[in-house]
Amino acid sequence: MAETVVLDPVDLHLLRLLQNDARTTYRDLAAQVGVAPSTCLDRVARLRRSGVILGHRLELDPAKLGRGLEALLSVQVRPHRRELVGPFVERIRALPESRTVFHLTGPDDYLVHVAVADMADLQRLVLDEFTAHREVARVETRLIFQQWECGPLLPPTPSAQSG
């Protein structure tokens, strides 16, 4: 299990601001948090070194890229053995339609978020890239009507941890 990093209120405020807009300048961050720009720079660098900040991402609109239909594919792999899992995950990750792959517990082994052009493209993806492979025992498809981003990810509050 990953080691938890101790964060103070300034760190938490910086993380909240950066999650809302990762392009915020250090000068603007420092002004909003109430510290010197050099202190802000040092703290963000420490958060990167400690692995709290993993990187920066550019978010794209799938519909504007011709991939207006999104779905979640629940996939069962049989037999569920390491020699099949690695190649399966790498093959799915390499597909241009794949957005996220989750390895799960329970009746389904994987949940794959995909973005495709239309229903025919989704059918092609399921039949040609998933069920055509011997180890894929079952695929269940759920269309995504709408999705929302949630608030910034911060550590649990002490009262939530003890309850």
PDB file of C-alpha atoms in Angstrom:
ATOM      1  CA  MET A   1       0.000   0.000   0.000  1.00  0.00           C
ATOM      2  CA  ALA A   2       1.276   3.488  -0.833  1.00  0.00           C
ATOM      3  CA  GLU A   3       2.624   5.602   1.956  1.00  0.00           C
ATOM      4  CA  THR A   4       0.350   8.490   2.967  1.00  0.00           C
ATOM      5  CA  VAL A   5       1.865  11.968   2.716  1.00  0.00           C
ATOM      6  CA  VAL A   6       1.096  14.425   5.518  1.00  0.00           C
ATOM      7  CA  LEU A   7      -0.461  17.585   4.074  1.00  0.00           C
ATOM      8  CA  ASP A   8      -1.043  20.846   5.889  1.00  0.00           C
ATOM      9  CA  PRO A   9      -3.795  23.388   5.084  1.00  0.00           C
ATOM     10  CA  VAL A  10      -1.528  25.269   2.631  1.00  0.00           C
ATOM     11  CA  ASP A  11      -0.785  22.050   0.727  1.00  0.00           C
ATOM     12  CA  LEU A  12      -4.493  21.195   0.620  1.00  0.00           C
ATOM     13  CA  HIS A  13      -5.372  24.673  -0.629  1.00  0.00           C
ATOM     14  CA  LEU A  14      -2.708  24.412  -3.365  1.00  0.00           C
ATOM     15  CA  LEU A  15      -3.996  21.007  -4.433  1.00  0.00           C
ATOM     16  CA  ARG A  16      -7.584  22.228  -4.558  1.00  0.00           C
ATOM     17  CA  LEU A  17      -6.590  25.203  -6.734  1.00  0.00           C
ATOM     18  CA  LEU A  18      -4.378  23.135  -9.056  1.00  0.00           C
ATOM     19  CA  GLN A  19      -7.058  20.475  -9.540  1.00  0.00           C
ATOM     20  CA  ASN A  20      -9.481  23.176 -10.601  1.00  0.00           C
ATOM     21  CA  ASP A  21      -6.933  24.727 -13.020  1.00  0.00           C
ATOM     22  CA  ALA A  22      -3.509  23.122 -13.416  1.00  0.00           C
ATOM     23  CA  ARG A  23      -2.360  26.098 -15.527  1.00  0.00           C
ATOM     24  CA  THR A  24      -2.561  28.565 -12.636  1.00  0.00           C
ATOM     25  CA  THR A  25       0.750  30.403 -12.324  1.00  0.00           C
ATOM     26  CA  TYR A  26       2.848  30.106  -9.168  1.00  0.00           C
ATOM     27  CA  ARG A  27       2.405  33.834  -8.584  1.00  0.00           C
ATOM     28  CA  ASP A  28      -1.399  33.507  -8.708  1.00  0.00           C
ATOM     29  CA  LEU A  29      -1.331  30.369  -6.556  1.00  0.00           C
ATOM     30  CA  ALA A  30       0.862  32.093  -3.982  1.00  0.00           C
ATOM     31  CA  ALA A  31      -1.451  35.120  -3.848  1.00  0.00           C
ATOM     32  CA  GLN A  32      -4.545  32.947  -3.373  1.00  0.00           C
ATOM     33  CA  VAL A  33      -2.921  30.784  -0.698  1.00  0.00           C
ATOM     34  CA  GLY A  34      -1.148  33.647   1.084  1.00  0.00           C
ATOM     35  CA  VAL A  35       2.481  32.528   0.739  1.00  0.00           C
ATOM     36  CA  ALA A  36       5.502  33.830  -1.164  1.00  0.00           C
ATOM     37  CA  PRO A  37       5.853  32.620  -4.773  1.00  0.00           C
ATOM     38  CA  SER A  38       9.134  30.863  -3.896  1.00  0.00           C
ATOM     39  CA  THR A  39       7.380  29.029  -1.044  1.00  0.00           C
ATOM     40  CA  CYS A  40       4.593  28.038  -3.429  1.00  0.00           C
ATOM     41  CA  LEU A  41       7.123  26.745  -5.963  1.00  0.00           C
ATOM     42  CA  ASP A  42       8.942  24.726  -3.263  1.00  0.00           C
ATOM     43  CA  ARG A  43       5.697  23.225  -1.952  1.00  0.00           C
ATOM     44  CA  VAL A  44       4.424  22.193  -5.387  1.00  0.00           C
ATOM     45  CA  ALA A  45       7.853  20.688  -6.184  1.00  0.00           C
ATOM     46  CA  ARG A  46       7.700  18.717  -2.896  1.00  0.00           C
ATOM     47  CA  LEU A  47       4.184  17.503  -3.764  1.00  0.00           C
ATOM     48  CA  ARG A  48       5.511  16.281  -7.130  1.00  0.00           C
ATOM     49  CA  ARG A  49       8.574  14.579  -5.596  1.00  0.00           C
ATOM     50  CA  SER A  50       6.433  12.829  -2.991  1.00  0.00           C
ATOM     51  CA  GLY A  51       4.088  11.499  -5.691  1.00  0.00           C
ATOM     52  CA  VAL A  52       0.980  13.395  -4.562  1.00  0.00           C
ATOM     53  CA  ILE A  53       0.936  15.286  -7.883  1.00  0.00           C
ATOM     54  CA  LEU A  54       1.279  12.709 -10.641  1.00  0.00           C
ATOM     55  CA  GLY A  55       1.212  14.925 -13.709  1.00  0.00           C
ATOM     56  CA  HIS A  56      -0.871  17.240 -15.845  1.00  0.00           C
ATOM     57  CA  ARG A  57      -3.532  16.207 -18.327  1.00  0.00           C
ATOM     58  CA  LEU A  58      -5.183  17.825 -21.271  1.00  0.00           C
ATOM     59  CA  GLU A  59      -8.913  17.095 -21.330  1.00  0.00           C
ATOM     60  CA  LEU A  60     -10.547  16.686 -24.738  1.00  0.00           C
ATOM     61  CA  ASP A  61     -14.190  16.546 -25.808  1.00  0.00           C
ATOM     62  CA  PRO A  62     -14.708  13.092 -27.398  1.00  0.00           C
ATOM     63  CA  ALA A  63     -17.767  14.269 -29.353  1.00  0.00           C
ATOM     64  CA  LYS A  64     -15.758  17.023 -31.046  1.00  0.00           C
ATOM     65  CA  LEU A  65     -13.231  14.378 -32.086  1.00  0.00           C
ATOM     66  CA  GLY A  66     -15.913  12.244 -33.757  1.00  0.00           C
ATOM     67  CA  ARG A  67     -16.381   9.925 -30.765  1.00  0.00           C
ATOM     68  CA  GLY A  68     -19.759  11.079 -29.487  1.00  0.00           C
ATOM     69  CA  LEU A  69     -20.917   7.758 -28.038  1.00  0.00           C
ATOM     70  CA  GLU A  70     -19.332   6.592 -24.798  1.00  0.00           C
ATOM     71  CA  ALA A  71     -19.897   3.293 -23.034  1.00  0.00           C
ATOM     72  CA  LEU A  72     -18.692   1.165 -20.147  1.00  0.00           C
ATOM     73  CA  LEU A  73     -17.805  -2.408 -21.049  1.00  0.00           C
ATOM     74  CA  SER A  74     -17.828  -4.971 -18.234  1.00  0.00           C
ATOM     75  CA  VAL A  75     -15.498  -7.766 -19.300  1.00  0.00           C
ATOM     76  CA  GLN A  76     -15.009 -11.245 -17.910  1.00  0.00           C
ATOM     77  CA  VAL A  77     -11.728 -12.964 -18.798  1.00  0.00           C
ATOM     78  CA  ARG A  78     -11.473 -16.749 -18.450  1.00  0.00           C
ATOM     79  CA  PRO A  79      -9.291 -18.169 -17.215  1.00  0.00           C
ATOM     80  CA  HIS A  80      -8.273 -15.179 -15.154  1.00  0.00           C
ATOM     81  CA  ARG A  81      -4.541 -15.899 -15.048  1.00  0.00           C
ATOM     82  CA  ARG A  82      -1.546 -13.575 -15.061  1.00  0.00           C
ATOM     83  CA  GLU A  83      -0.268 -14.788 -18.441  1.00  0.00           C
ATOM     84  CA  LEU A  84      -3.566 -13.637 -20.027  1.00  0.00           C
ATOM     85  CA  VAL A  85      -4.164 -10.531 -17.916  1.00  0.00           C
ATOM     86  CA  GLY A  86      -1.038  -8.589 -18.963  1.00  0.00           C
ATOM     87  CA  PRO A  87      -1.464  -9.018 -22.728  1.00  0.00           C
ATOM     88  CA  PHE A  88      -5.230  -8.389 -22.476  1.00  0.00           C
ATOM     89  CA  VAL A  89      -4.724  -5.091 -20.623  1.00  0.00           C
ATOM     90  CA  GLU A  90      -1.980  -3.925 -23.000  1.00  0.00           C
ATOM     91  CA  ARG A  91      -4.101  -4.768 -26.063  1.00  0.00           C
ATOM     92  CA  ILE A  92      -7.115  -2.886 -24.656  1.00  0.00           C
ATOM     93  CA  ARG A  93      -5.004   0.109 -23.594  1.00  0.00           C
ATOM     94  CA  ALA A  94      -3.605   0.342 -27.126  1.00  0.00           C
ATOM     95  CA  LEU A  95      -7.062   0.710 -28.691  1.00  0.00           C
ATOM     96  CA  PRO A  96      -7.782   4.319 -29.717  1.00  0.00           C
ATOM     97  CA  GLU A  97     -11.340   3.926 -28.371  1.00  0.00           C
ATOM     98  CA  SER A  98     -10.197   3.056 -24.830  1.00  0.00           C
ATOM     99  CA  ARG A  99     -10.309   5.867 -22.293  1.00  0.00           C
ATOM    100  CA  THR A 100      -9.786   4.025 -18.986  1.00  0.00           C
ATOM    101  CA  VAL A 101      -9.341   0.409 -17.918  1.00  0.00           C
ATOM    102  CA  PHE A 102     -10.129  -0.775 -14.381  1.00  0.00           C
ATOM    103  CA  HIS A 103      -9.180  -4.203 -12.984  1.00  0.00           C
ATOM    104  CA  LEU A 104     -12.002  -5.221 -10.632  1.00  0.00           C
ATOM    105  CA  THR A 105     -13.077  -7.673  -7.978  1.00  0.00           C
ATOM    106  CA  GLY A 106     -16.451  -9.387  -8.293  1.00  0.00           C
ATOM    107  CA  PRO A 107     -18.119 -11.119 -11.238  1.00  0.00           C
ATOM    108  CA  ASP A 108     -16.500  -8.855 -13.853  1.00  0.00           C
ATOM    109  CA  ASP A 109     -12.737  -8.678 -14.204  1.00  0.00           C
ATOM    110  CA  TYR A 110     -12.475  -5.361 -16.057  1.00  0.00           C
ATOM    111  CA  LEU A 111     -14.455  -2.212 -16.645  1.00  0.00           C
ATOM    112  CA  VAL A 112     -13.402  -0.383 -19.809  1.00  0.00           C
ATOM    113  CA  HIS A 113     -14.559   3.151 -20.611  1.00  0.00           C
ATOM    114  CA  VAL A 114     -14.648   3.600 -24.389  1.00  0.00           C
ATOM    115  CA  ALA A 115     -15.527   6.424 -26.784  1.00  0.00           C
ATOM    116  CA  VAL A 116     -16.710   5.508 -30.289  1.00  0.00           C
ATOM    117  CA  ALA A 117     -18.290   7.215 -33.279  1.00  0.00           C
ATOM    118  CA  ASP A 118     -21.692   5.509 -33.158  1.00  0.00           C
ATOM    119  CA  MET A 119     -23.539   2.247 -32.401  1.00  0.00           C
ATOM    120  CA  ALA A 120     -22.044   0.461 -35.414  1.00  0.00           C
ATOM    121  CA  ASP A 121     -18.563   1.444 -34.234  1.00  0.00           C
ATOM    122  CA  LEU A 122     -19.376   0.176 -30.725  1.00  0.00           C
ATOM    123  CA  GLN A 123     -20.626  -3.130 -32.153  1.00  0.00           C
ATOM    124  CA  ARG A 124     -17.450  -3.471 -34.242  1.00  0.00           C
ATOM    125  CA  LEU A 125     -15.295  -2.746 -31.189  1.00  0.00           C
ATOM    126  CA  VAL A 126     -17.056  -5.320 -29.004  1.00  0.00           C
ATOM    127  CA  LEU A 127     -17.095  -8.039 -31.672  1.00  0.00           C
ATOM    128  CA  ASP A 128     -13.674  -7.476 -33.262  1.00  0.00           C
ATOM    129  CA  GLU A 129     -11.549  -6.266 -30.365  1.00  0.00           C
ATOM    130  CA  PHE A 130     -13.128  -7.922 -27.319  1.00  0.00           C
ATOM    131  CA  THR A 131     -15.217 -11.055 -27.911  1.00  0.00           C
ATOM    132  CA  ALA A 132     -13.085 -12.218 -30.863  1.00  0.00           C
ATOM    133  CA  HIS A 133     -10.388 -13.132 -28.350  1.00  0.00           C
ATOM    134  CA  ARG A 134     -10.626 -16.590 -26.786  1.00  0.00           C
ATOM    135  CA  GLU A 135      -9.960 -15.420 -23.215  1.00  0.00           C
ATOM    136  CA  VAL A 136     -12.913 -12.988 -23.213  1.00  0.00           C
ATOM    137  CA  ALA A 137     -15.825 -14.965 -21.797  1.00  0.00           C
ATOM    138  CA  ARG A 138     -18.395 -12.162 -21.632  1.00  0.00           C
ATOM    139  CA  VAL A 139     -18.833  -8.455 -22.404  1.00  0.00           C
ATOM    140  CA  GLU A 140     -21.723  -6.411 -21.049  1.00  0.00           C
ATOM    141  CA  THR A 141     -22.226  -2.923 -22.497  1.00  0.00           C
ATOM    142  CA  ARG A 142     -23.692   0.120 -20.760  1.00  0.00           C
ATOM    143  CA  LEU A 143     -24.125   3.377 -22.657  1.00  0.00           C
ATOM    144  CA  ILE A 144     -23.165   6.602 -20.903  1.00  0.00           C
ATOM    145  CA  PHE A 145     -25.865   9.247 -21.263  1.00  0.00           C
ATOM    146  CA  GLN A 146     -24.044  11.957 -19.338  1.00  0.00           C
ATOM    147  CA  GLN A 147     -21.126  12.299 -16.938  1.00  0.00           C
ATOM    148  CA  TRP A 148     -20.034  14.867 -14.397  1.00  0.00           C
ATOM    149  CA  GLU A 149     -16.658  15.597 -12.878  1.00  0.00           C
ATOM    150  CA  CYS A 150     -16.632  15.697  -9.104  1.00  0.00           C
ATOM    151  CA  GLY A 151     -14.790  17.985  -6.722  1.00  0.00           C
ATOM    152  CA  PRO A 152     -11.075  17.876  -6.054  1.00  0.00           C
ATOM    153  CA  LEU A 153      -9.631  14.750  -4.475  1.00  0.00           C
ATOM    154  CA  LEU A 154      -8.394  15.528  -0.988  1.00  0.00           C
ATOM    155  CA  PRO A 155      -7.521  13.282   1.954  1.00  0.00           C
ATOM    156  CA  PRO A 156     -10.364  12.295   4.272  1.00  0.00           C
ATOM    157  CA  THR A 157     -10.989  14.577   7.198  1.00  0.00           C
ATOM    158  CA  PRO A 158      -9.965  13.153  10.594  1.00  0.00           C
ATOM    159  CA  SER A 159     -13.624  12.828  11.676  1.00  0.00           C
ATOM    160  CA  ALA A 160     -14.424  10.790   8.534  1.00  0.00           C
ATOM    161  CA  GLN A 161     -11.480   8.434   9.172  1.00  0.00           C
ATOM    162  CA  SER A 162     -12.528   7.596  12.730  1.00  0.00           C
ATOM    163  CA  GLY A 163     -16.254   7.110  11.938  1.00  0.00           C
TER     164      GLY A 163
END
